[in-house]
Tab-separated table of C-alpha atoms (C1' of nucleotides) in Angstrom:
chain	number	residue	atom	x	y	z
K	1	MET	CA	-5.824	6.491	-55.125
K	2	ARG	CA	-2.024	6.801	-55.943
K	3	GLN	CA	-1.135	9.073	-58.151
K	4	ARG	CA	-3.247	11.950	-59.258
K	5	GLN	CA	-3.069	13.320	-62.530
K	6	ASN	CA	-5.023	15.617	-65.307
K	7	ALA	CA	-6.282	14.720	-68.551
K	8	GLU	CA	-3.353	16.859	-70.256
K	9	LEU	CA	-1.433	14.424	-68.687
K	10	ARG	CA	-3.241	11.008	-68.585
K	11	LYS	CA	-4.384	11.362	-71.768
K	12	PRO	CA	-0.785	11.764	-73.997
K	13	GLU	CA	0.521	9.636	-71.542
K	14	ILE	CA	-2.182	6.342	-72.526
K	15	LEU	CA	-1.585	6.997	-75.871
K	16	ARG	CA	1.501	6.849	-75.836
K	17	ASN	CA	1.221	2.738	-73.581
K	18	PHE	CA	-1.259	1.855	-76.217
K	19	LEU	CA	1.268	2.996	-79.155
K	20	GLU	CA	4.333	0.766	-77.434
K	21	ILE	CA	1.864	-2.433	-77.205
K	22	LEU	CA	0.490	-2.093	-80.509
K	23	VAL	CA	4.212	-1.908	-81.677
K	24	GLU	CA	4.905	-4.947	-79.373
K	25	GLU	CA	1.997	-7.172	-80.238
K	26	GLY	CA	0.195	-5.473	-83.005
K	27	ILE	CA	-3.632	-4.449	-83.026
K	28	GLU	CA	-4.798	-7.766	-81.888
K	29	GLY	CA	-3.542	-8.040	-78.839
K	30	ALA	CA	-3.446	-4.653	-77.937
K	31	SER	CA	-6.236	-4.055	-75.322
K	32	ILE	CA	-7.397	-1.952	-72.770
K	33	GLY	CA	-6.358	-3.972	-69.989
K	34	LYS	CA	-3.257	-4.617	-71.067
K	35	VAL	CA	-2.390	-1.004	-71.413
K	36	ALA	CA	-3.873	-0.356	-67.905
K	37	LYS	CA	-1.582	-2.825	-66.634
K	38	ARG	CA	1.616	-1.860	-67.645
K	39	MET	CA	0.667	1.638	-66.374
K	40	GLY	CA	-0.356	0.152	-63.038
K	41	ILE	CA	-4.127	1.890	-63.411
K	42	HIS	CA	-7.811	0.463	-63.392
K	43	PRO	CA	-9.149	-0.547	-66.601
K	44	SER	CA	-11.729	2.149	-66.283
K	45	LEU	CA	-9.745	4.968	-66.052
K	46	ILE	CA	-8.461	4.282	-69.320
K	47	MET	CA	-12.380	3.968	-70.401
K	48	HIS	CA	-13.486	7.308	-68.334
K	49	TYR	CA	-10.643	9.443	-71.071
K	50	PHE	CA	-11.748	7.602	-74.129
K	51	SER	CA	-15.208	6.294	-73.833
K	52	THR	CA	-14.612	3.452	-75.949
K	53	LYS	CA	-11.639	1.423	-77.446
K	54	GLU	CA	-12.469	3.227	-81.479
K	55	THR	CA	-11.957	6.568	-80.333
K	56	LEU	CA	-8.296	5.583	-78.605
K	57	ILE	CA	-7.799	3.757	-81.540
K	58	ILE	CA	-8.321	6.674	-83.821
K	59	GLU	CA	-6.438	8.750	-81.646
K	60	ALA	CA	-3.742	6.917	-81.565
K	61	VAL	CA	-4.120	7.126	-85.219
K	62	ASP	CA	-4.324	10.345	-85.258
K	63	HIS	CA	-1.101	10.863	-83.501
K	64	ILE	CA	0.853	8.529	-85.665
K	65	VAL	CA	-0.253	10.864	-88.303
K	66	HIS	CA	0.609	13.966	-86.731
K	67	GLU	CA	3.809	12.882	-86.381
K	68	TYR	CA	4.056	12.319	-90.247
K	69	GLY	CA	2.496	15.835	-90.807
K	70	VAL	CA	5.114	17.517	-88.747
K	71	LEU	CA	8.112	15.584	-90.397
K	72	ILE	CA	6.805	16.780	-93.690
K	73	ASP	CA	6.472	20.427	-92.398
K	74	ARG	CA	10.145	19.991	-91.402
K	75	MET	CA	10.813	18.944	-94.846
K	76	LYS	CA	10.108	22.723	-96.307
K	77	PRO	CA	12.847	24.157	-98.331
K	78	ARG	CA	14.682	26.994	-95.875
K	79	THR	CA	17.292	27.585	-98.728
K	80	ALA	CA	16.113	28.712	-103.015
K	81	ASP	CA	19.371	27.216	-104.269
K	82	PRO	CA	17.652	24.478	-106.508
K	83	ALA	CA	20.749	22.193	-106.148
K	84	ARG	CA	20.780	22.549	-102.429
K	85	ARG	CA	16.959	21.858	-102.334
K	86	LEU	CA	17.106	18.708	-104.528
K	87	ARG	CA	20.018	16.850	-102.029
K	88	ARG	CA	18.239	17.690	-99.059
K	89	LEU	CA	15.298	16.782	-100.034
K	90	LEU	CA	16.777	13.194	-101.528
K	91	ASP	CA	18.535	12.931	-98.179
K	92	THR	CA	15.275	13.436	-95.960
K	93	LEU	CA	13.490	11.076	-97.691
K	94	VAL	CA	15.814	8.008	-97.973
K	95	GLY	CA	17.319	9.428	-94.997
K	96	ASP	CA	16.887	7.791	-91.339
K	97	GLU	CA	14.715	10.020	-89.725
K	98	TRP	CA	11.493	9.565	-92.204
K	99	HIS	CA	12.165	5.922	-90.824
K	100	ARG	CA	12.785	6.783	-87.256
K	101	VAL	CA	9.494	8.514	-86.372
K	102	SER	CA	7.171	5.921	-86.422
K	103	GLU	CA	7.815	2.626	-85.942
K	104	ILE	CA	7.481	0.466	-89.536
K	105	ALA	CA	5.510	-2.284	-87.048
K	106	ALA	CA	2.640	0.536	-86.154
K	107	ASP	CA	2.317	1.768	-89.273
K	108	PHE	CA	1.460	-1.804	-90.731
K	109	SER	CA	-0.865	-1.789	-88.259
K	110	VAL	CA	-2.659	1.655	-89.150
K	111	ILE	CA	-3.008	0.487	-92.551
K	112	SER	CA	-4.316	-3.172	-91.660
K	113	ILE	CA	-6.882	-1.179	-89.411
K	114	SER	CA	-7.657	0.857	-92.740
K	115	PHE	CA	-9.214	-1.481	-94.440
K	116	ARG	CA	-12.028	-2.002	-91.890
K	117	ASN	CA	-12.082	1.245	-90.070
K	118	PRO	CA	-13.083	3.989	-93.101
K	119	GLU	CA	-12.111	6.683	-90.485
K	120	VAL	CA	-8.879	5.785	-89.958
K	121	ASP	CA	-9.205	5.436	-93.686
K	122	ARG	CA	-9.711	8.576	-93.681
K	123	ARG	CA	-6.989	9.896	-92.159
K	124	ILE	CA	-4.009	7.786	-94.309
K	125	ARG	CA	-6.072	9.352	-97.208
K	126	ARG	CA	-5.468	12.967	-95.901
K	127	LEU	CA	-1.523	12.452	-95.119
K	128	TYR	CA	-0.698	10.831	-98.434
K	129	SER	CA	-2.529	13.855	-99.607
K	130	LEU	CA	-0.296	16.401	-97.804
K	131	TYR	CA	2.896	14.510	-98.664
K	132	LYS	CA	1.792	14.482	-102.188
K	133	ARG	CA	1.084	18.249	-101.959
K	134	PHE	CA	4.395	19.132	-100.774
K	135	LEU	CA	5.997	17.012	-102.732
K	136	SER	CA	3.945	18.424	-106.217
K	137	GLY	CA	5.216	21.124	-105.532
K	138	GLU	CA	9.118	20.845	-104.998
K	139	LEU	CA	9.096	18.568	-108.106
K	140	ARG	CA	7.778	21.735	-109.782
K	141	ALA	CA	10.374	24.110	-108.609
K	142	LEU	CA	12.922	21.741	-109.150
K	143	MET	CA	11.659	21.691	-113.097
K	144	ASP	CA	11.256	25.023	-113.275
K	145	ALA	CA	15.041	25.596	-112.095
K	146	GLY	CA	15.777	22.656	-115.290
K	147	LEU	CA	17.140	20.558	-112.595
K	148	ILE	CA	14.843	17.557	-113.102
K	149	GLU	CA	12.912	16.871	-116.318
K	150	ARG	CA	9.969	18.548	-116.694
K	151	ARG	CA	6.700	16.464	-116.249
K	152	ASP	CA	3.544	16.062	-114.398
K	153	PRO	CA	4.394	17.035	-111.406
K	154	ALA	CA	1.463	15.223	-109.905
K	155	ARG	CA	1.982	12.058	-111.670
K	156	ARG	CA	5.734	12.183	-110.724
K	157	ALA	CA	5.107	12.920	-107.179
K	158	GLU	CA	3.109	9.447	-106.908
K	159	LEU	CA	5.554	7.261	-108.656
K	160	LEU	CA	7.809	9.074	-106.132
K	161	MET	CA	6.004	8.188	-103.279
K	162	SER	CA	5.360	4.516	-104.522
K	163	MET	CA	8.925	4.052	-104.834
K	164	LEU	CA	9.626	5.338	-101.438
K	165	GLU	CA	6.915	3.433	-99.842
K	166	GLY	CA	8.384	0.278	-101.329
K	167	TYR	CA	11.754	1.169	-100.135
K	168	ARG	CA	10.576	1.511	-96.841
K	169	HIS	CA	8.708	-1.472	-96.897
K	170	PHE	CA	11.521	-3.626	-98.418
K	171	LYS	CA	14.577	-2.200	-95.915
K	172	HIS	CA	12.597	-3.948	-93.320
K	173	PHE	CA	13.430	-7.270	-95.164
K	174	PHE	CA	16.871	-7.192	-96.434
K	175	VAL	CA	18.510	-4.169	-94.121
K	176	SER	CA	20.271	-7.099	-92.131
K	177	GLU	CA	20.942	-9.446	-95.898
K	178	ARG	CA	22.956	-6.065	-96.950
K	179	SER	CA	24.439	-3.025	-95.555
K	180	ALA	CA	21.736	-0.066	-95.717
K	181	LYS	CA	24.082	2.409	-96.572
K	182	SER	CA	24.724	0.462	-100.322
K	183	PHE	CA	21.215	0.159	-100.825
K	184	ARG	CA	19.929	3.682	-99.828
K	185	SER	CA	22.691	5.047	-102.569
K	186	ASP	CA	21.332	2.938	-104.995
K	187	MET	CA	17.631	4.045	-103.727
K	188	LYS	CA	19.079	7.668	-104.146
K	189	ARG	CA	20.452	7.048	-107.602
K	190	ALA	CA	17.292	5.298	-108.912
K	191	ILE	CA	15.449	8.079	-108.004
K	192	LEU	CA	17.243	11.169	-109.698
K	193	ARG	CA	17.124	8.449	-112.713
K	194	LEU	CA	13.418	8.384	-112.287
K	195	LEU	CA	13.479	12.321	-112.086
K	196	GLY	CA	15.627	12.593	-114.495
K	197	THR	CA	18.083	14.324	-114.013
K	198	GLY	CA	21.031	15.588	-116.685
K	199	GLY	CA	23.915	13.311	-115.310
K	200	ASP	CA	23.854	9.101	-115.069
V	1	MET	CA	-22.731	-34.749	-87.265
V	2	ARG	CA	-24.212	-33.626	-90.367
V	3	GLN	CA	-22.245	-33.689	-92.565
V	4	ARG	CA	-18.862	-36.371	-92.792
V	5	GLN	CA	-15.878	-35.564	-95.262
V	6	ASN	CA	-12.466	-36.715	-94.500
V	7	ALA	CA	-9.428	-34.169	-93.332
V	8	GLU	CA	-8.591	-33.631	-97.364
V	9	LEU	CA	-11.593	-31.924	-97.728
V	10	ARG	CA	-12.136	-30.408	-94.414
V	11	LYS	CA	-8.593	-28.709	-94.122
V	12	PRO	CA	-8.814	-26.539	-97.027
V	13	GLU	CA	-12.456	-25.862	-96.513
V	14	ILE	CA	-11.380	-24.471	-92.671
V	15	LEU	CA	-8.097	-22.790	-94.365
V	16	ARG	CA	-10.184	-21.379	-96.880
V	17	ASN	CA	-12.745	-19.663	-94.798
V	18	PHE	CA	-10.519	-18.232	-92.286
V	19	LEU	CA	-8.844	-16.488	-94.691
V	20	GLU	CA	-12.456	-15.297	-95.688
V	21	ILE	CA	-12.395	-13.877	-92.657
V	22	LEU	CA	-8.924	-12.594	-92.213
V	23	VAL	CA	-9.255	-10.643	-94.992
V	24	GLU	CA	-12.955	-9.128	-93.783
V	25	GLU	CA	-12.005	-8.771	-90.308
V	26	GLY	CA	-8.065	-8.655	-90.315
V	27	ILE	CA	-6.037	-10.789	-88.066
V	28	GLU	CA	-7.763	-9.062	-84.534
V	29	GLY	CA	-10.993	-10.399	-86.018
V	30	ALA	CA	-10.080	-13.772	-87.145
V	31	SER	CA	-10.794	-16.267	-84.470
V	32	ILE	CA	-11.607	-20.409	-84.164
V	33	GLY	CA	-15.063	-19.284	-83.411
V	34	LYS	CA	-16.118	-17.376	-86.100
V	35	VAL	CA	-14.992	-19.967	-88.686
V	36	ALA	CA	-16.740	-22.936	-86.980
V	37	LYS	CA	-19.688	-20.344	-86.786
V	38	ARG	CA	-19.468	-19.580	-90.836
V	39	MET	CA	-19.050	-23.517	-91.601
V	40	GLY	CA	-21.741	-24.369	-89.035
V	41	ILE	CA	-19.623	-26.832	-87.857
V	42	HIS	CA	-18.314	-26.878	-84.184
V	43	PRO	CA	-14.952	-24.835	-82.570
V	44	SER	CA	-13.609	-28.145	-81.173
V	45	LEU	CA	-13.600	-29.367	-84.343
V	46	ILE	CA	-11.397	-27.398	-86.091
V	47	MET	CA	-8.835	-27.457	-82.873
V	48	HIS	CA	-9.214	-31.298	-84.258
V	49	TYR	CA	-7.231	-30.762	-87.418
V	50	PHE	CA	-5.686	-27.750	-85.940
V	51	SER	CA	-4.474	-28.849	-82.657
V	52	THR	CA	-3.835	-24.459	-82.069
V	53	LYS	CA	-4.478	-21.569	-83.644
V	54	GLU	CA	-1.257	-20.960	-84.287
V	55	THR	CA	-0.477	-23.568	-86.514
V	56	LEU	CA	-4.326	-22.679	-88.612
V	57	ILE	CA	-2.332	-19.348	-88.794
V	58	ILE	CA	0.935	-20.745	-90.060
V	59	GLU	CA	-1.051	-22.796	-92.343
V	60	ALA	CA	-2.952	-19.953	-93.798
V	61	VAL	CA	0.363	-18.238	-94.412
V	62	ASP	CA	1.907	-21.022	-96.083
V	63	HIS	CA	-0.882	-21.236	-98.360
V	64	ILE	CA	-0.871	-17.630	-99.707
V	65	VAL	CA	3.014	-18.038	-99.542
V	66	HIS	CA	2.450	-20.619	-102.127
V	67	GLU	CA	0.383	-19.263	-104.072
V	68	TYR	CA	2.604	-16.242	-105.089
V	69	GLY	CA	5.276	-18.984	-105.722
V	70	VAL	CA	3.353	-20.453	-108.289
V	71	LEU	CA	2.498	-17.007	-109.910
V	72	ILE	CA	6.503	-16.405	-109.414
V	73	ASP	CA	6.877	-19.796	-110.940
V	74	ARG	CA	4.517	-19.163	-113.720
V	75	MET	CA	6.230	-16.124	-114.969
V	76	LYS	CA	8.755	-18.428	-116.118
V	77	PRO	CA	9.734	-17.220	-120.297
V	78	ARG	CA	8.279	-19.259	-122.508
V	79	THR	CA	10.175	-17.810	-125.730
V	80	ALA	CA	14.319	-17.031	-125.910
V	81	ASP	CA	13.586	-13.943	-127.711
V	82	PRO	CA	14.352	-11.373	-125.342
V	83	ALA	CA	12.548	-8.473	-126.582
V	84	ARG	CA	9.201	-10.116	-125.627
V	85	ARG	CA	10.925	-11.490	-122.482
V	86	LEU	CA	11.000	-7.959	-121.477
V	87	ARG	CA	7.585	-7.174	-122.260
V	88	ARG	CA	5.928	-10.350	-121.058
V	89	LEU	CA	7.694	-10.091	-117.596
V	90	LEU	CA	7.022	-5.871	-117.312
V	91	ASP	CA	3.183	-6.971	-118.298
V	92	THR	CA	3.011	-9.496	-115.632
V	93	LEU	CA	4.858	-7.719	-112.825
V	94	VAL	CA	2.296	-4.746	-113.069
V	95	GLY	CA	-0.652	-6.306	-114.318
V	96	ASP	CA	-3.191	-7.064	-112.761
V	97	GLU	CA	-3.433	-11.047	-112.328
V	98	TRP	CA	-0.367	-10.575	-109.589
V	99	HIS	CA	-2.294	-7.983	-107.733
V	100	ARG	CA	-5.564	-10.505	-107.847
V	101	VAL	CA	-4.103	-13.461	-106.650
V	102	SER	CA	-4.140	-12.465	-103.016
V	103	GLU	CA	-6.419	-10.036	-101.152
V	104	ILE	CA	-3.967	-6.800	-100.151
V	105	ALA	CA	-5.903	-7.454	-96.550
V	106	ALA	CA	-4.784	-10.036	-95.999
V	107	ASP	CA	-1.208	-9.605	-97.266
V	108	PHE	CA	-0.674	-6.484	-94.989
V	109	SER	CA	-2.436	-8.719	-92.052
V	110	VAL	CA	0.469	-11.149	-92.916
V	111	ILE	CA	3.145	-8.852	-92.748
V	112	SER	CA	1.774	-7.633	-89.547
V	113	ILE	CA	2.004	-11.178	-87.972
V	114	SER	CA	5.328	-11.393	-89.400
V	115	PHE	CA	6.559	-8.666	-86.805
V	116	ARG	CA	5.731	-11.094	-83.963
V	117	ASN	CA	5.950	-14.258	-85.070
V	118	PRO	CA	9.076	-15.601	-86.816
V	119	GLU	CA	7.936	-18.674	-87.971
V	120	VAL	CA	5.311	-16.283	-90.493
V	121	ASP	CA	8.887	-13.859	-90.760
V	122	ARG	CA	10.662	-16.476	-92.125
V	123	ARG	CA	8.304	-17.657	-94.510
V	124	ILE	CA	8.326	-14.226	-95.961
V	125	ARG	CA	11.676	-14.264	-96.576
V	126	ARG	CA	12.075	-16.844	-97.566
V	127	LEU	CA	9.530	-16.097	-100.794
V	128	TYR	CA	11.526	-12.711	-101.120
V	129	SER	CA	14.263	-14.906	-101.199
V	130	LEU	CA	12.789	-16.599	-104.741
V	131	TYR	CA	11.211	-13.974	-106.220
V	132	LYS	CA	14.693	-12.105	-106.095
V	133	ARG	CA	16.736	-14.893	-107.413
V	134	PHE	CA	14.066	-15.301	-110.143
V	135	LEU	CA	14.291	-11.872	-111.164
V	136	SER	CA	17.886	-11.410	-110.599
V	137	GLY	CA	18.217	-14.204	-113.397
V	138	GLU	CA	15.686	-12.441	-116.137
V	139	LEU	CA	17.529	-8.875	-115.686
V	140	ARG	CA	21.117	-10.960	-116.291
V	141	ALA	CA	19.525	-12.409	-119.305
V	142	LEU	CA	18.247	-9.120	-120.188
V	143	MET	CA	21.718	-7.544	-120.015
V	144	ASP	CA	23.279	-10.186	-121.658
V	145	ALA	CA	21.343	-9.444	-124.907
V	146	GLY	CA	22.047	-5.685	-123.877
V	147	LEU	CA	18.710	-4.658	-123.816
V	148	ILE	CA	18.779	-3.284	-120.218
V	149	GLU	CA	22.354	-1.519	-118.461
V	150	ARG	CA	24.227	-4.240	-117.927
V	151	ARG	CA	24.731	-3.086	-113.564
V	152	ASP	CA	24.905	-5.760	-111.123
V	153	PRO	CA	21.281	-8.002	-111.565
V	154	ALA	CA	21.228	-8.902	-107.694
V	155	ARG	CA	20.633	-5.288	-106.886
V	156	ARG	CA	18.795	-3.767	-109.442
V	157	ALA	CA	16.344	-6.876	-108.720
V	158	GLU	CA	16.148	-5.120	-105.528
V	159	LEU	CA	15.263	-1.996	-106.211
V	160	LEU	CA	12.833	-3.333	-108.425
V	161	MET	CA	10.912	-5.166	-106.153
V	162	SER	CA	11.383	-2.020	-104.212
V	163	MET	CA	9.208	-0.544	-106.855
V	164	LEU	CA	6.942	-2.965	-107.369
V	165	GLU	CA	6.037	-3.261	-103.463
V	166	GLY	CA	5.484	0.692	-103.711
V	167	TYR	CA	3.020	0.257	-107.004
V	168	ARG	CA	0.825	-2.124	-105.119
V	169	HIS	CA	0.704	-0.682	-102.048
V	170	PHE	CA	-0.158	2.944	-103.477
V	171	LYS	CA	-2.133	1.312	-105.794
V	172	HIS	CA	-4.881	0.367	-103.289
V	173	PHE	CA	-4.889	4.273	-102.345
V	174	PHE	CA	-4.829	5.984	-105.456
V	175	VAL	CA	-6.955	3.331	-107.791
V	176	SER	CA	-9.725	5.328	-107.514
V	177	GLU	CA	-8.796	9.019	-107.648
V	178	ARG	CA	-6.717	8.716	-110.962
V	179	SER	CA	-7.215	5.549	-113.572
V	180	ALA	CA	-5.179	2.662	-112.825
V	181	LYS	CA	-4.576	2.473	-116.299
V	182	SER	CA	-2.046	5.469	-116.537
V	183	PHE	CA	-0.768	4.690	-113.835
V	184	ARG	CA	-0.074	1.441	-114.386
V	185	SER	CA	1.667	3.010	-117.915
V	186	ASP	CA	3.369	5.329	-115.463
V	187	MET	CA	5.225	3.087	-113.387
V	188	LYS	CA	5.743	0.536	-116.646
V	189	ARG	CA	7.646	3.860	-117.600
V	190	ALA	CA	9.885	4.004	-114.704
V	191	ILE	CA	10.523	0.693	-114.237
V	192	LEU	CA	12.348	0.776	-118.132
V	193	ARG	CA	13.902	3.800	-117.315
V	194	LEU	CA	15.641	2.078	-114.064
V	195	LEU	CA	16.994	-1.043	-115.792
V	196	GLY	CA	18.064	1.657	-118.551
V	197	THR	CA	16.887	0.596	-122.166
V	198	GLY	CA	17.975	2.471	-124.903
V	199	GLY	CA	14.920	4.954	-125.575
V	200	ASP	CA	13.561	7.119	-122.654
N	1	DT	C1'	-14.442	24.086	-44.337
N	2	DC	C1'	-17.800	23.233	-47.629
N	3	DG	C1'	-18.931	22.049	-52.001
N	4	DC	C1'	-17.630	21.119	-56.741
N	5	DT	C1'	-15.646	18.564	-60.050
N	6	DT	C1'	-13.020	15.221	-61.567
N	7	DA	C1'	-9.383	11.632	-61.316
N	8	DT	C1'	-9.558	7.212	-59.691
N	9	DT	C1'	-10.624	2.476	-57.911
N	10	DA	C1'	-14.312	-1.509	-57.478
N	11	DA	C1'	-17.391	-4.067	-58.215
N	12	DC	C1'	-19.784	-6.000	-61.829
N	13	DT	C1'	-22.030	-7.944	-66.538
N	14	DG	C1'	-22.414	-10.581	-70.783
N	15	DT	C1'	-19.850	-12.212	-74.177
N	16	DA	C1'	-15.857	-14.051	-76.574
N	17	DT	C1'	-11.798	-16.131	-76.355
N	18	DA	C1'	-8.900	-21.134	-77.080
N	19	DT	C1'	-8.299	-24.819	-75.368
N	20	DT	C1'	-10.101	-29.678	-73.094
N	21	DC	C1'	-11.687	-33.974	-72.306
N	22	DA	C1'	-15.093	-37.569	-72.537
N	23	DG	C1'	-18.349	-39.154	-75.457
N	24	DT	C1'	-20.544	-40.218	-79.948
N	25	DT	C1'	-21.414	-41.473	-84.709
N	26	DA	C1'	-19.915	-42.906	-89.068
N	27	DA	C1'	-17.242	-45.493	-92.528
N	28	DC	C1'	-14.509	-49.291	-93.589
N	29	DA	C1'	-11.177	-53.155	-93.731
N	30	DG	C1'	-11.334	-57.832	-92.146
W	1	DC	C1'	-20.539	-59.173	-87.437
W	2	DT	C1'	-16.660	-56.894	-85.309
W	3	DG	C1'	-13.263	-54.159	-84.422
W	4	DT	C1'	-10.772	-49.837	-85.300
W	5	DT	C1'	-9.807	-45.597	-86.859
W	6	DA	C1'	-11.449	-40.875	-87.728
W	7	DA	C1'	-14.803	-37.480	-88.215
W	8	DC	C1'	-17.380	-35.214	-85.200
W	9	DT	C1'	-20.593	-33.125	-81.182
W	10	DG	C1'	-20.839	-31.062	-76.602
W	11	DA	C1'	-19.822	-29.563	-72.430
W	12	DA	C1'	-16.733	-27.051	-69.578
W	13	DT	C1'	-12.464	-24.626	-68.499
W	14	DA	C1'	-10.196	-20.531	-67.518
W	15	DT	C1'	-9.147	-16.104	-69.231
W	16	DA	C1'	-9.590	-11.829	-71.215
W	17	DC	C1'	-12.287	-8.714	-73.292
W	18	DA	C1'	-14.711	-4.119	-73.746
W	19	DG	C1'	-18.192	-1.708	-70.911
W	20	DT	C1'	-21.279	0.138	-67.313
W	21	DT	C1'	-22.114	1.811	-62.942
W	22	DA	C1'	-21.393	3.039	-58.425
W	23	DA	C1'	-18.721	4.453	-54.824
W	24	DT	C1'	-14.470	6.909	-53.199
W	25	DA	C1'	-10.909	10.792	-52.719
W	26	DA	C1'	-8.191	14.083	-54.088
W	27	DG	C1'	-7.231	18.816	-54.954
W	28	DC	C1'	-9.019	23.449	-55.619
W	29	DG	C1'	-12.299	27.713	-55.382
W	30	DA	C1'	-14.974	30.365	-52.114
DNA sequence: TCGCTTATTAACTGTATATTCAGTTAACAG
DNA sequence: CTGTTAACTGAATATACAGTTAATAAGCGA
């Protein structure tokens, strides 16, 4: 019996290690045995905290989803000035911070799991709903301020999310081929055009 | 020895069954044993044709990539009339056919694999290159015809691909919530706006 | 110090995994 | 009919897997 810790410390530590393996080896390579070996503990200790692998996966997904939730929350505007809000929104959405939170490899694993795991699917959908609600609200405010074209905010939000998801996906495959910077500014301009700002 | 077939028949049959399981259970659930059981053959027969699981995976990926390649090829215009070409291109890109070729669940699995398998990664990148080259060419032609705004065709192609990838991703999560039809027409209009057509 | 809770390990189970190898059977060419 | 090739099977490999149960040991309050 090496180190003795309590659940408050051990559980997140297990979760962290599981997520690391998920990134490195994908869901097909993420096993309880590997997590235990990496941590230098007995596999059954993991079973002690998470009674089944399924719950370990769910809690890992919850962790990722929660991090994105926090990020969305942090995006909430601190200023009333619409022009600054728009700029800040854009900078955040196509900024690096957003993409640093969670490894894209982990996200793909999670989505991959969601195809067969209804619980995981529900969580992703809930996150997207939150995201959409936030963006719709922001767009509506920008429309009211006359900064972007007045259209159905929810539908515009869906298009915007679609674009951002594609951006994220593509950045992974093209960031090395060409400077990520110019792709980012291209994307920003494309978003502004989609939203219908006066200029450009 | 039940049925005796030759490699030309057996190999693709194994591949087909493997892909089916990949869609149903993901890469984490796709095993040689399951494929064998589903086909009513012995696991070692699969090893006989594909000496390792790795090559089975690679050949499965090749199959999917090839199908997309064919699709891109089929998109090549049959008419010289630029307006019709633009319409046809749009219809194909956001059309159902494109998304029916391969199950999106399989695609996610493939991308998921690509994070750890350089061979698979290479194949995806090659496909994207082909796709980009095709789209760049088409956009250039449309620019020459004065139908869309004149800009760097390659960069516009990247933005377009990004948008389409996001569309594809999102359609899966939102198609039930709202009519896919209106989302599709929204997307079409967004693309036209991105490309910069005269009206809207 | 006693006793309780809980963290932790040890020793398992049964099943699934990919892969190997040696052998068998069918088809077919000479 | 014979020999060769290729399709196919069966059994066995070692390893990894998730999960169970029972035994220890540490910490802590009484």
